[in-house]
Amino acid sequence: MSFDALSFSPSDLAEPGPDQRWSTWPETSPTERGPLPHPDWIITESAALDTELGIVKTGKEAEVFLIERAVPGDPSRSCVLAAKRYRTSAHRDFTRSTQYVEGRRTRSMRDERALGKKSTYGRELAATNWAFAEFEALRRLYVEGAPVPYPVQIHNDEILMEFVGHGITAAPRLAQIRADAAETALLFEQVVEAMHVFAHAGFAHGDLSPYNILIHKGRVVVIDVPQIVDLAANPSGLDLLHRDCNNVTTWFARHGAHVDAESLFAELVAEVF
């Protein structure tokens, strides 16, 4: 579907058509929106329409869709967003969650018990907790200056964020990049810088790899942070940080960079403590 086909005038569309809905921005509160100031490209008009353009990524816990948010009849008012939707309890797998969520607080003892028993309510709560954890992490990291997508809003179990790519084509993952030695060294410097920003904010990514680092216009963008780890509160925090270091340095070493996982780990620990 081309963007020309997604240009509407008020007379063309009285109600949302197939694969469309009214913008969910008006349904969100200020705490469910990205940090201020909002970028100019964000569409906040109540009359805007969200049009689903296709799926970007599938996973065990969530799927990422491509959405165009546009004001009908005004071609200058549109943007493309990534919509990350956490799966329903019947179709998701949070088997990895135990180690990551240690140290996280829940709203009440009732919620804590429901999560522990994995009741229907507990499974639904788990999805919401992961969605809010990712959204809040993106808000915090964006403010800290980390290279992450701008988090536009969260609505129920759906996070809308900046789409990293050109047009409607997603940026390639680090694992897909073919770079020479000089370019590889520069990319490694950027990844290390991003890990320092995370550590300075008190976090480890927890699942960092060449598959959740995008390369856009020569710059790295870190994605997929629902499992982000609080290094002070989580007993496994340093172990997960060390694993991030190993994952990153192993890939770069295979591609000719001179790296050392233990030195990087020591730098990041010093950043935290």
PDB file of C-alpha atoms in Angstrom:
ATOM      1  CA  MET A   1       0.000   0.000   0.000  1.00  0.00           C
ATOM      2  CA  SER A   2       1.450   3.396  -0.986  1.00  0.00           C
ATOM      3  CA  PHE A   3       1.235   6.556   1.048  1.00  0.00           C
ATOM      4  CA  ASP A   4      -0.624   8.252  -1.830  1.00  0.00           C
ATOM      5  CA  ALA A   5      -3.415   5.752  -1.295  1.00  0.00           C
ATOM      6  CA  LEU A   6      -3.584   6.811   2.342  1.00  0.00           C
ATOM      7  CA  SER A   7      -4.431  10.481   1.642  1.00  0.00           C
ATOM      8  CA  PHE A   8      -8.014  11.281   2.565  1.00  0.00           C
ATOM      9  CA  SER A   9     -10.326  14.280   2.497  1.00  0.00           C
ATOM     10  CA  PRO A  10     -13.113  14.703   5.078  1.00  0.00           C
ATOM     11  CA  SER A  11     -15.706  13.954   2.390  1.00  0.00           C
ATOM     12  CA  ASP A  12     -14.001  10.676   1.555  1.00  0.00           C
ATOM     13  CA  LEU A  13     -14.228   9.127   4.985  1.00  0.00           C
ATOM     14  CA  ALA A  14     -16.967   9.500   7.589  1.00  0.00           C
ATOM     15  CA  GLU A  15     -15.859   6.530   9.656  1.00  0.00           C
ATOM     16  CA  PRO A  16     -12.625   4.525   9.838  1.00  0.00           C
ATOM     17  CA  GLY A  17     -12.288   2.067   6.964  1.00  0.00           C
ATOM     18  CA  PRO A  18     -10.681  -1.399   6.917  1.00  0.00           C
ATOM     19  CA  ASP A  19      -7.503  -1.613   9.007  1.00  0.00           C
ATOM     20  CA  GLN A  20      -8.221   1.840  10.459  1.00  0.00           C
ATOM     21  CA  ARG A  21      -9.256   3.350  13.766  1.00  0.00           C
ATOM     22  CA  TRP A  22      -9.496   6.823  15.225  1.00  0.00           C
ATOM     23  CA  SER A  23      -6.265   7.959  16.861  1.00  0.00           C
ATOM     24  CA  THR A  24      -5.927   6.673  20.419  1.00  0.00           C
ATOM     25  CA  TRP A  25      -3.903   9.727  21.455  1.00  0.00           C
ATOM     26  CA  PRO A  26      -6.931  11.521  23.043  1.00  0.00           C
ATOM     27  CA  GLU A  27      -7.589   8.430  25.188  1.00  0.00           C
ATOM     28  CA  THR A  28      -4.201   8.634  26.887  1.00  0.00           C
ATOM     29  CA  SER A  29      -3.244  10.677  29.927  1.00  0.00           C
ATOM     30  CA  PRO A  30      -0.052  12.781  30.168  1.00  0.00           C
ATOM     31  CA  THR A  31       1.676   9.962  32.078  1.00  0.00           C
ATOM     32  CA  GLU A  32       0.866   7.608  29.203  1.00  0.00           C
ATOM     33  CA  ARG A  33       2.623   9.823  26.648  1.00  0.00           C
ATOM     34  CA  GLY A  34       6.236  10.397  25.772  1.00  0.00           C
ATOM     35  CA  PRO A  35       8.454  12.922  27.560  1.00  0.00           C
ATOM     36  CA  LEU A  36       8.066  16.627  26.907  1.00  0.00           C
ATOM     37  CA  PRO A  37       8.634  18.423  24.672  1.00  0.00           C
ATOM     38  CA  HIS A  38       6.860  16.199  22.173  1.00  0.00           C
ATOM     39  CA  PRO A  39       8.659  16.097  18.799  1.00  0.00           C
ATOM     40  CA  ASP A  40       7.023  18.142  16.046  1.00  0.00           C
ATOM     41  CA  TRP A  41       6.343  15.046  13.944  1.00  0.00           C
ATOM     42  CA  ILE A  42       3.907  13.563  16.458  1.00  0.00           C
ATOM     43  CA  ILE A  43       0.263  13.836  15.383  1.00  0.00           C
ATOM     44  CA  THR A  44      -1.933  14.827  18.327  1.00  0.00           C
ATOM     45  CA  GLU A  45      -5.138  15.863  16.537  1.00  0.00           C
ATOM     46  CA  SER A  46      -8.268  14.065  17.699  1.00  0.00           C
ATOM     47  CA  ALA A  47      -9.484  13.780  14.099  1.00  0.00           C
ATOM     48  CA  ALA A  48      -6.441  11.745  13.049  1.00  0.00           C
ATOM     49  CA  LEU A  49      -6.786   8.196  11.799  1.00  0.00           C
ATOM     50  CA  ASP A  50      -4.495   5.252  12.506  1.00  0.00           C
ATOM     51  CA  THR A  51      -4.062   3.031   9.458  1.00  0.00           C
ATOM     52  CA  GLU A  52      -2.407  -0.353   9.848  1.00  0.00           C
ATOM     53  CA  LEU A  53       0.139  -0.927   7.082  1.00  0.00           C
ATOM     54  CA  GLY A  54       1.425  -4.377   7.983  1.00  0.00           C
ATOM     55  CA  ILE A  55       3.482  -6.358  10.441  1.00  0.00           C
ATOM     56  CA  VAL A  56       7.137  -5.610  11.119  1.00  0.00           C
ATOM     57  CA  LYS A  57       8.117  -8.310  13.581  1.00  0.00           C
ATOM     58  CA  THR A  58       6.598 -11.280  15.395  1.00  0.00           C
ATOM     59  CA  GLY A  59       7.765 -12.725  18.686  1.00  0.00           C
ATOM     60  CA  LYS A  60       6.714 -15.013  21.522  1.00  0.00           C
ATOM     61  CA  GLU A  61       5.519 -12.144  23.683  1.00  0.00           C
ATOM     62  CA  ALA A  62       4.556  -9.364  21.286  1.00  0.00           C
ATOM     63  CA  GLU A  63       4.138  -8.339  17.673  1.00  0.00           C
ATOM     64  CA  VAL A  64       5.200  -5.059  16.079  1.00  0.00           C
ATOM     65  CA  PHE A  65       2.973  -3.452  13.458  1.00  0.00           C
ATOM     66  CA  LEU A  66       3.473  -0.446  11.199  1.00  0.00           C
ATOM     67  CA  ILE A  67       0.898   2.324  11.632  1.00  0.00           C
ATOM     68  CA  GLU A  68       0.364   5.585   9.799  1.00  0.00           C
ATOM     69  CA  ARG A  69      -1.277   8.268  11.952  1.00  0.00           C
ATOM     70  CA  ALA A  70      -2.629  10.998   9.700  1.00  0.00           C
ATOM     71  CA  VAL A  71      -5.155  13.822   9.595  1.00  0.00           C
ATOM     72  CA  PRO A  72      -7.543  13.208   6.658  1.00  0.00           C
ATOM     73  CA  GLY A  73      -7.263  15.914   4.019  1.00  0.00           C
ATOM     74  CA  ASP A  74      -3.953  17.313   5.324  1.00  0.00           C
ATOM     75  CA  PRO A  75      -0.966  15.552   3.710  1.00  0.00           C
ATOM     76  CA  SER A  76       1.437  17.534   5.906  1.00  0.00           C
ATOM     77  CA  ARG A  77       0.023  15.964   9.072  1.00  0.00           C
ATOM     78  CA  SER A  78       1.085  12.333   9.085  1.00  0.00           C
ATOM     79  CA  CYS A  79       3.718  10.133  10.674  1.00  0.00           C
ATOM     80  CA  VAL A  80       4.663   6.476  10.674  1.00  0.00           C
ATOM     81  CA  LEU A  81       4.792   4.664  14.020  1.00  0.00           C
ATOM     82  CA  ALA A  82       5.753   1.236  15.303  1.00  0.00           C
ATOM     83  CA  ALA A  83       2.953  -0.328  17.341  1.00  0.00           C
ATOM     84  CA  LYS A  84       4.170  -3.017  19.735  1.00  0.00           C
ATOM     85  CA  ARG A  85       1.252  -5.135  20.926  1.00  0.00           C
ATOM     86  CA  TYR A  86       1.679  -7.660  23.692  1.00  0.00           C
ATOM     87  CA  ARG A  87      -0.075 -10.948  23.056  1.00  0.00           C
ATOM     88  CA  THR A  88      -3.179 -12.138  24.910  1.00  0.00           C
ATOM     89  CA  SER A  89      -2.706 -14.639  27.712  1.00  0.00           C
ATOM     90  CA  ALA A  90      -3.647 -17.524  25.413  1.00  0.00           C
ATOM     91  CA  HIS A  91      -0.943 -16.746  22.856  1.00  0.00           C
ATOM     92  CA  ARG A  92       2.118 -15.455  24.689  1.00  0.00           C
ATOM     93  CA  ASP A  93       5.088 -16.953  26.467  1.00  0.00           C
ATOM     94  CA  PHE A  94       6.655 -15.165  29.401  1.00  0.00           C
ATOM     95  CA  THR A  95       8.851 -18.084  30.451  1.00  0.00           C
ATOM     96  CA  ARG A  96      11.918 -15.830  30.490  1.00  0.00           C
ATOM     97  CA  SER A  97      10.383 -13.320  32.868  1.00  0.00           C
ATOM     98  CA  THR A  98      11.335 -14.590  36.340  1.00  0.00           C
ATOM     99  CA  GLN A  99      14.970 -13.514  36.323  1.00  0.00           C
ATOM    100  CA  TYR A 100      14.218 -10.135  34.778  1.00  0.00           C
ATOM    101  CA  VAL A 101      11.391  -9.063  37.077  1.00  0.00           C
ATOM    102  CA  GLU A 102      13.220  -9.657  40.354  1.00  0.00           C
ATOM    103  CA  GLY A 103      13.225  -6.405  42.285  1.00  0.00           C
ATOM    104  CA  ARG A 104      10.327  -4.871  40.365  1.00  0.00           C
ATOM    105  CA  ARG A 105       7.461  -3.549  42.435  1.00  0.00           C
ATOM    106  CA  THR A 106       3.811  -4.387  41.830  1.00  0.00           C
ATOM    107  CA  ARG A 107       0.888  -2.181  42.732  1.00  0.00           C
ATOM    108  CA  SER A 108      -0.493  -4.389  45.505  1.00  0.00           C
ATOM    109  CA  MET A 109      -0.151  -7.715  47.340  1.00  0.00           C
ATOM    110  CA  ARG A 110      -3.174  -8.934  45.337  1.00  0.00           C
ATOM    111  CA  ASP A 111      -1.260  -8.320  42.126  1.00  0.00           C
ATOM    112  CA  GLU A 112       1.820 -10.028  43.573  1.00  0.00           C
ATOM    113  CA  ARG A 113      -0.202 -13.138  44.462  1.00  0.00           C
ATOM    114  CA  ALA A 114      -1.935 -13.207  41.069  1.00  0.00           C
ATOM    115  CA  LEU A 115       1.396 -13.031  39.269  1.00  0.00           C
ATOM    116  CA  GLY A 116       2.771 -15.811  41.430  1.00  0.00           C
ATOM    117  CA  LYS A 117      -0.234 -18.083  40.864  1.00  0.00           C
ATOM    118  CA  LYS A 118      -0.356 -17.285  37.134  1.00  0.00           C
ATOM    119  CA  SER A 119      -4.125 -16.920  37.311  1.00  0.00           C
ATOM    120  CA  THR A 120      -6.058 -15.482  34.365  1.00  0.00           C
ATOM    121  CA  TYR A 121      -5.888 -12.061  35.999  1.00  0.00           C
ATOM    122  CA  GLY A 122      -2.215 -12.622  36.740  1.00  0.00           C
ATOM    123  CA  ARG A 123      -1.424 -13.491  33.121  1.00  0.00           C
ATOM    124  CA  GLU A 124      -3.207 -10.384  31.881  1.00  0.00           C
ATOM    125  CA  LEU A 125      -1.420  -8.331  34.522  1.00  0.00           C
ATOM    126  CA  ALA A 126       1.917  -9.753  33.388  1.00  0.00           C
ATOM    127  CA  ALA A 127       1.401  -8.427  29.861  1.00  0.00           C
ATOM    128  CA  THR A 128       0.412  -5.006  31.163  1.00  0.00           C
ATOM    129  CA  ASN A 129       3.423  -4.951  33.480  1.00  0.00           C
ATOM    130  CA  TRP A 130       5.775  -5.779  30.618  1.00  0.00           C
ATOM    131  CA  ALA A 131       4.211  -3.127  28.385  1.00  0.00           C
ATOM    132  CA  PHE A 132       4.410  -0.441  31.079  1.00  0.00           C
ATOM    133  CA  ALA A 133       7.935  -1.525  32.038  1.00  0.00           C
ATOM    134  CA  GLU A 134       9.078  -1.095  28.443  1.00  0.00           C
ATOM    135  CA  PHE A 135       7.282   2.218  28.007  1.00  0.00           C
ATOM    136  CA  GLU A 136       8.656   3.671  31.243  1.00  0.00           C
ATOM    137  CA  ALA A 137      12.140   2.413  30.392  1.00  0.00           C
ATOM    138  CA  LEU A 138      11.989   4.086  26.975  1.00  0.00           C
ATOM    139  CA  ARG A 139      10.813   7.342  28.574  1.00  0.00           C
ATOM    140  CA  ARG A 140      13.628   7.313  31.108  1.00  0.00           C
ATOM    141  CA  LEU A 141      16.320   6.269  28.637  1.00  0.00           C
ATOM    142  CA  TYR A 142      15.208   8.818  26.023  1.00  0.00           C
ATOM    143  CA  VAL A 143      15.478  11.607  28.580  1.00  0.00           C
ATOM    144  CA  GLU A 144      18.926  10.308  29.587  1.00  0.00           C
ATOM    145  CA  GLY A 145      20.047  10.589  25.978  1.00  0.00           C
ATOM    146  CA  ALA A 146      20.160   6.887  25.114  1.00  0.00           C
ATOM    147  CA  PRO A 147      19.742   5.974  21.426  1.00  0.00           C
ATOM    148  CA  VAL A 148      16.261   4.470  21.710  1.00  0.00           C
ATOM    149  CA  PRO A 149      13.062   5.139  19.739  1.00  0.00           C
ATOM    150  CA  TYR A 150      10.965   7.989  21.068  1.00  0.00           C
ATOM    151  CA  PRO A 151       8.034   6.471  23.037  1.00  0.00           C
ATOM    152  CA  VAL A 152       4.898   8.204  21.744  1.00  0.00           C
ATOM    153  CA  GLN A 153       2.251   6.660  23.996  1.00  0.00           C
ATOM    154  CA  ILE A 154       0.979   3.552  25.723  1.00  0.00           C
ATOM    155  CA  HIS A 155      -2.669   2.482  25.475  1.00  0.00           C
ATOM    156  CA  ASN A 156      -3.677  -0.739  27.189  1.00  0.00           C
ATOM    157  CA  ASP A 157      -1.085  -3.327  26.054  1.00  0.00           C
ATOM    158  CA  GLU A 158       0.022  -1.387  22.969  1.00  0.00           C
ATOM    159  CA  ILE A 159       3.085   0.856  22.855  1.00  0.00           C
ATOM    160  CA  LEU A 160       3.348   3.329  19.988  1.00  0.00           C
ATOM    161  CA  MET A 161       6.886   4.508  19.332  1.00  0.00           C
ATOM    162  CA  GLU A 162       9.009   6.166  16.709  1.00  0.00           C
ATOM    163  CA  PHE A 163       9.472   3.958  13.658  1.00  0.00           C
ATOM    164  CA  VAL A 164      13.161   3.591  12.900  1.00  0.00           C
ATOM    165  CA  GLY A 165      13.607   3.230   9.176  1.00  0.00           C
ATOM    166  CA  HIS A 166      13.210   4.889   5.798  1.00  0.00           C
ATOM    167  CA  GLY A 167       9.666   5.337   4.521  1.00  0.00           C
ATOM    168  CA  ILE A 168       7.962   2.100   5.491  1.00  0.00           C
ATOM    169  CA  THR A 169      11.141  -0.016   5.436  1.00  0.00           C
ATOM    170  CA  ALA A 170      12.614  -0.829   8.839  1.00  0.00           C
ATOM    171  CA  ALA A 171      16.264  -0.099   9.510  1.00  0.00           C
ATOM    172  CA  PRO A 172      18.541  -3.160   9.339  1.00  0.00           C
ATOM    173  CA  ARG A 173      19.700  -4.932  12.458  1.00  0.00           C
ATOM    174  CA  LEU A 174      23.351  -4.887  13.416  1.00  0.00           C
ATOM    175  CA  ALA A 175      23.466  -8.621  12.630  1.00  0.00           C
ATOM    176  CA  GLN A 176      22.604  -7.809   8.994  1.00  0.00           C
ATOM    177  CA  ILE A 177      25.256  -5.152   8.502  1.00  0.00           C
ATOM    178  CA  ARG A 178      28.324  -5.721   6.326  1.00  0.00           C
ATOM    179  CA  ALA A 179      30.878  -3.124   7.382  1.00  0.00           C
ATOM    180  CA  ASP A 180      34.615  -2.657   6.950  1.00  0.00           C
ATOM    181  CA  ALA A 181      36.995  -2.531   9.921  1.00  0.00           C
ATOM    182  CA  ALA A 182      36.746   1.239  10.376  1.00  0.00           C
ATOM    183  CA  GLU A 183      32.948   1.232  10.226  1.00  0.00           C
ATOM    184  CA  THR A 184      32.782  -1.722  12.614  1.00  0.00           C
ATOM    185  CA  ALA A 185      34.988   0.103  15.129  1.00  0.00           C
ATOM    186  CA  LEU A 186      32.739   3.175  14.965  1.00  0.00           C
ATOM    187  CA  LEU A 187      29.620   1.084  15.489  1.00  0.00           C
ATOM    188  CA  PHE A 188      31.220  -0.621  18.478  1.00  0.00           C
ATOM    189  CA  GLU A 189      32.020   2.779  19.998  1.00  0.00           C
ATOM    190  CA  GLN A 190      28.367   3.755  19.634  1.00  0.00           C
ATOM    191  CA  VAL A 191      27.120   0.536  21.218  1.00  0.00           C
ATOM    192  CA  VAL A 192      29.511   0.983  24.148  1.00  0.00           C
ATOM    193  CA  GLU A 193      28.361   4.584  24.549  1.00  0.00           C
ATOM    194  CA  ALA A 194      24.731   3.403  24.625  1.00  0.00           C
ATOM    195  CA  MET A 195      25.568   0.784  27.268  1.00  0.00           C
ATOM    196  CA  HIS A 196      27.228   3.492  29.358  1.00  0.00           C
ATOM    197  CA  VAL A 197      24.072   5.625  29.208  1.00  0.00           C
ATOM    198  CA  PHE A 198      22.016   2.623  30.307  1.00  0.00           C
ATOM    199  CA  ALA A 199      24.423   1.881  33.178  1.00  0.00           C
ATOM    200  CA  HIS A 200      24.581   5.536  34.277  1.00  0.00           C
ATOM    201  CA  ALA A 201      20.763   5.449  34.534  1.00  0.00           C
ATOM    202  CA  GLY A 202      21.080   2.303  36.672  1.00  0.00           C
ATOM    203  CA  PHE A 203      20.007  -0.211  34.012  1.00  0.00           C
ATOM    204  CA  ALA A 204      21.229  -3.121  31.969  1.00  0.00           C
ATOM    205  CA  HIS A 205      19.388  -3.976  28.775  1.00  0.00           C
ATOM    206  CA  GLY A 206      19.249  -7.593  29.893  1.00  0.00           C
ATOM    207  CA  ASP A 207      18.999  -9.124  26.432  1.00  0.00           C
ATOM    208  CA  LEU A 208      21.338  -7.036  24.297  1.00  0.00           C
ATOM    209  CA  SER A 209      22.497  -8.620  21.060  1.00  0.00           C
ATOM    210  CA  PRO A 210      23.115  -7.750  17.387  1.00  0.00           C
ATOM    211  CA  TYR A 211      19.444  -8.604  16.782  1.00  0.00           C
ATOM    212  CA  ASN A 212      17.988  -5.768  18.874  1.00  0.00           C
ATOM    213  CA  ILE A 213      20.359  -3.047  17.743  1.00  0.00           C
ATOM    214  CA  LEU A 214      19.281  -1.201  14.599  1.00  0.00           C
ATOM    215  CA  ILE A 215      21.564   0.809  12.318  1.00  0.00           C
ATOM    216  CA  HIS A 216      19.878   3.908  10.919  1.00  0.00           C
ATOM    217  CA  LYS A 217      21.794   6.541   8.958  1.00  0.00           C
ATOM    218  CA  GLY A 218      25.043   5.267  10.422  1.00  0.00           C
ATOM    219  CA  ARG A 219      23.792   5.444  14.003  1.00  0.00           C
ATOM    220  CA  VAL A 220      22.838   2.663  16.407  1.00  0.00           C
ATOM    221  CA  VAL A 221      19.346   2.500  17.910  1.00  0.00           C
ATOM    222  CA  VAL A 222      18.665   0.062  20.752  1.00  0.00           C
ATOM    223  CA  ILE A 223      15.245  -1.605  20.769  1.00  0.00           C
ATOM    224  CA  ASP A 224      13.320  -4.270  22.713  1.00  0.00           C
ATOM    225  CA  VAL A 225      13.693  -3.211  26.346  1.00  0.00           C
ATOM    226  CA  PRO A 226      10.754  -4.844  28.199  1.00  0.00           C
ATOM    227  CA  GLN A 227      13.168  -6.994  30.210  1.00  0.00           C
ATOM    228  CA  ILE A 228      15.319  -4.022  31.259  1.00  0.00           C
ATOM    229  CA  VAL A 229      17.065  -4.749  34.552  1.00  0.00           C
ATOM    230  CA  ASP A 230      17.451  -2.465  37.566  1.00  0.00           C
ATOM    231  CA  LEU A 231      21.080  -3.036  38.497  1.00  0.00           C
ATOM    232  CA  ALA A 232      20.564  -1.997  42.111  1.00  0.00           C
ATOM    233  CA  ALA A 233      17.324  -3.878  42.848  1.00  0.00           C
ATOM    234  CA  ASN A 234      17.751  -7.060  40.813  1.00  0.00           C
ATOM    235  CA  PRO A 235      20.037  -9.717  42.376  1.00  0.00           C
ATOM    236  CA  SER A 236      20.848 -10.993  38.855  1.00  0.00           C
ATOM    237  CA  GLY A 237      21.524  -7.526  37.500  1.00  0.00           C
ATOM    238  CA  LEU A 238      25.311  -7.762  37.233  1.00  0.00           C
ATOM    239  CA  ASP A 239      25.115 -11.254  35.736  1.00  0.00           C
ATOM    240  CA  LEU A 240      22.768  -9.984  33.036  1.00  0.00           C
ATOM    241  CA  LEU A 241      24.980  -6.955  32.424  1.00  0.00           C
ATOM    242  CA  HIS A 242      27.963  -9.288  32.032  1.00  0.00           C
ATOM    243  CA  ARG A 243      25.994 -11.365  29.544  1.00  0.00           C
ATOM    244  CA  ASP A 244      25.177  -8.215  27.545  1.00  0.00           C
ATOM    245  CA  CYS A 245      28.901  -7.435  27.423  1.00  0.00           C
ATOM    246  CA  ASN A 246      29.730 -10.948  26.231  1.00  0.00           C
ATOM    247  CA  ASN A 247      27.016 -10.919  23.560  1.00  0.00           C
ATOM    248  CA  VAL A 248      28.151  -7.593  22.150  1.00  0.00           C
ATOM    249  CA  THR A 249      31.901  -8.155  22.238  1.00  0.00           C
ATOM    250  CA  THR A 250      31.633 -11.674  20.808  1.00  0.00           C
ATOM    251  CA  TRP A 251      29.851 -10.381  17.716  1.00  0.00           C
ATOM    252  CA  PHE A 252      32.221  -7.459  17.199  1.00  0.00           C
ATOM    253  CA  ALA A 253      35.283  -9.644  17.744  1.00  0.00           C
ATOM    254  CA  ARG A 254      34.052 -11.976  15.004  1.00  0.00           C
ATOM    255  CA  HIS A 255      33.849  -8.969  12.710  1.00  0.00           C
ATOM    256  CA  GLY A 256      37.382  -7.785  13.307  1.00  0.00           C
ATOM    257  CA  ALA A 257      37.025  -5.320  16.169  1.00  0.00           C
ATOM    258  CA  HIS A 258      39.550  -5.310  19.021  1.00  0.00           C
ATOM    259  CA  VAL A 259      37.281  -5.702  22.058  1.00  0.00           C
ATOM    260  CA  ASP A 260      37.389  -7.173  25.540  1.00  0.00           C
ATOM    261  CA  ALA A 261      34.260  -8.190  27.432  1.00  0.00           C
ATOM    262  CA  GLU A 262      35.821  -8.021  30.895  1.00  0.00           C
ATOM    263  CA  SER A 263      37.187  -4.507  30.373  1.00  0.00           C
ATOM    264  CA  LEU A 264      33.812  -3.314  29.119  1.00  0.00           C
ATOM    265  CA  PHE A 265      32.052  -4.945  32.062  1.00  0.00           C
ATOM    266  CA  ALA A 266      34.439  -3.241  34.516  1.00  0.00           C
ATOM    267  CA  GLU A 267      33.793   0.144  32.888  1.00  0.00           C
ATOM    268  CA  LEU A 268      30.032  -0.270  33.171  1.00  0.00           C
ATOM    269  CA  VAL A 269      30.129  -1.469  36.773  1.00  0.00           C
ATOM    270  CA  ALA A 270      32.200   1.597  37.634  1.00  0.00           C
ATOM    271  CA  GLU A 271      29.494   3.704  35.928  1.00  0.00           C
ATOM    272  CA  VAL A 272      26.872   2.231  38.244  1.00  0.00           C
ATOM    273  CA  PHE A 273      28.756   2.141  41.533  1.00  0.00           C
TER     274      PHE A 273
END
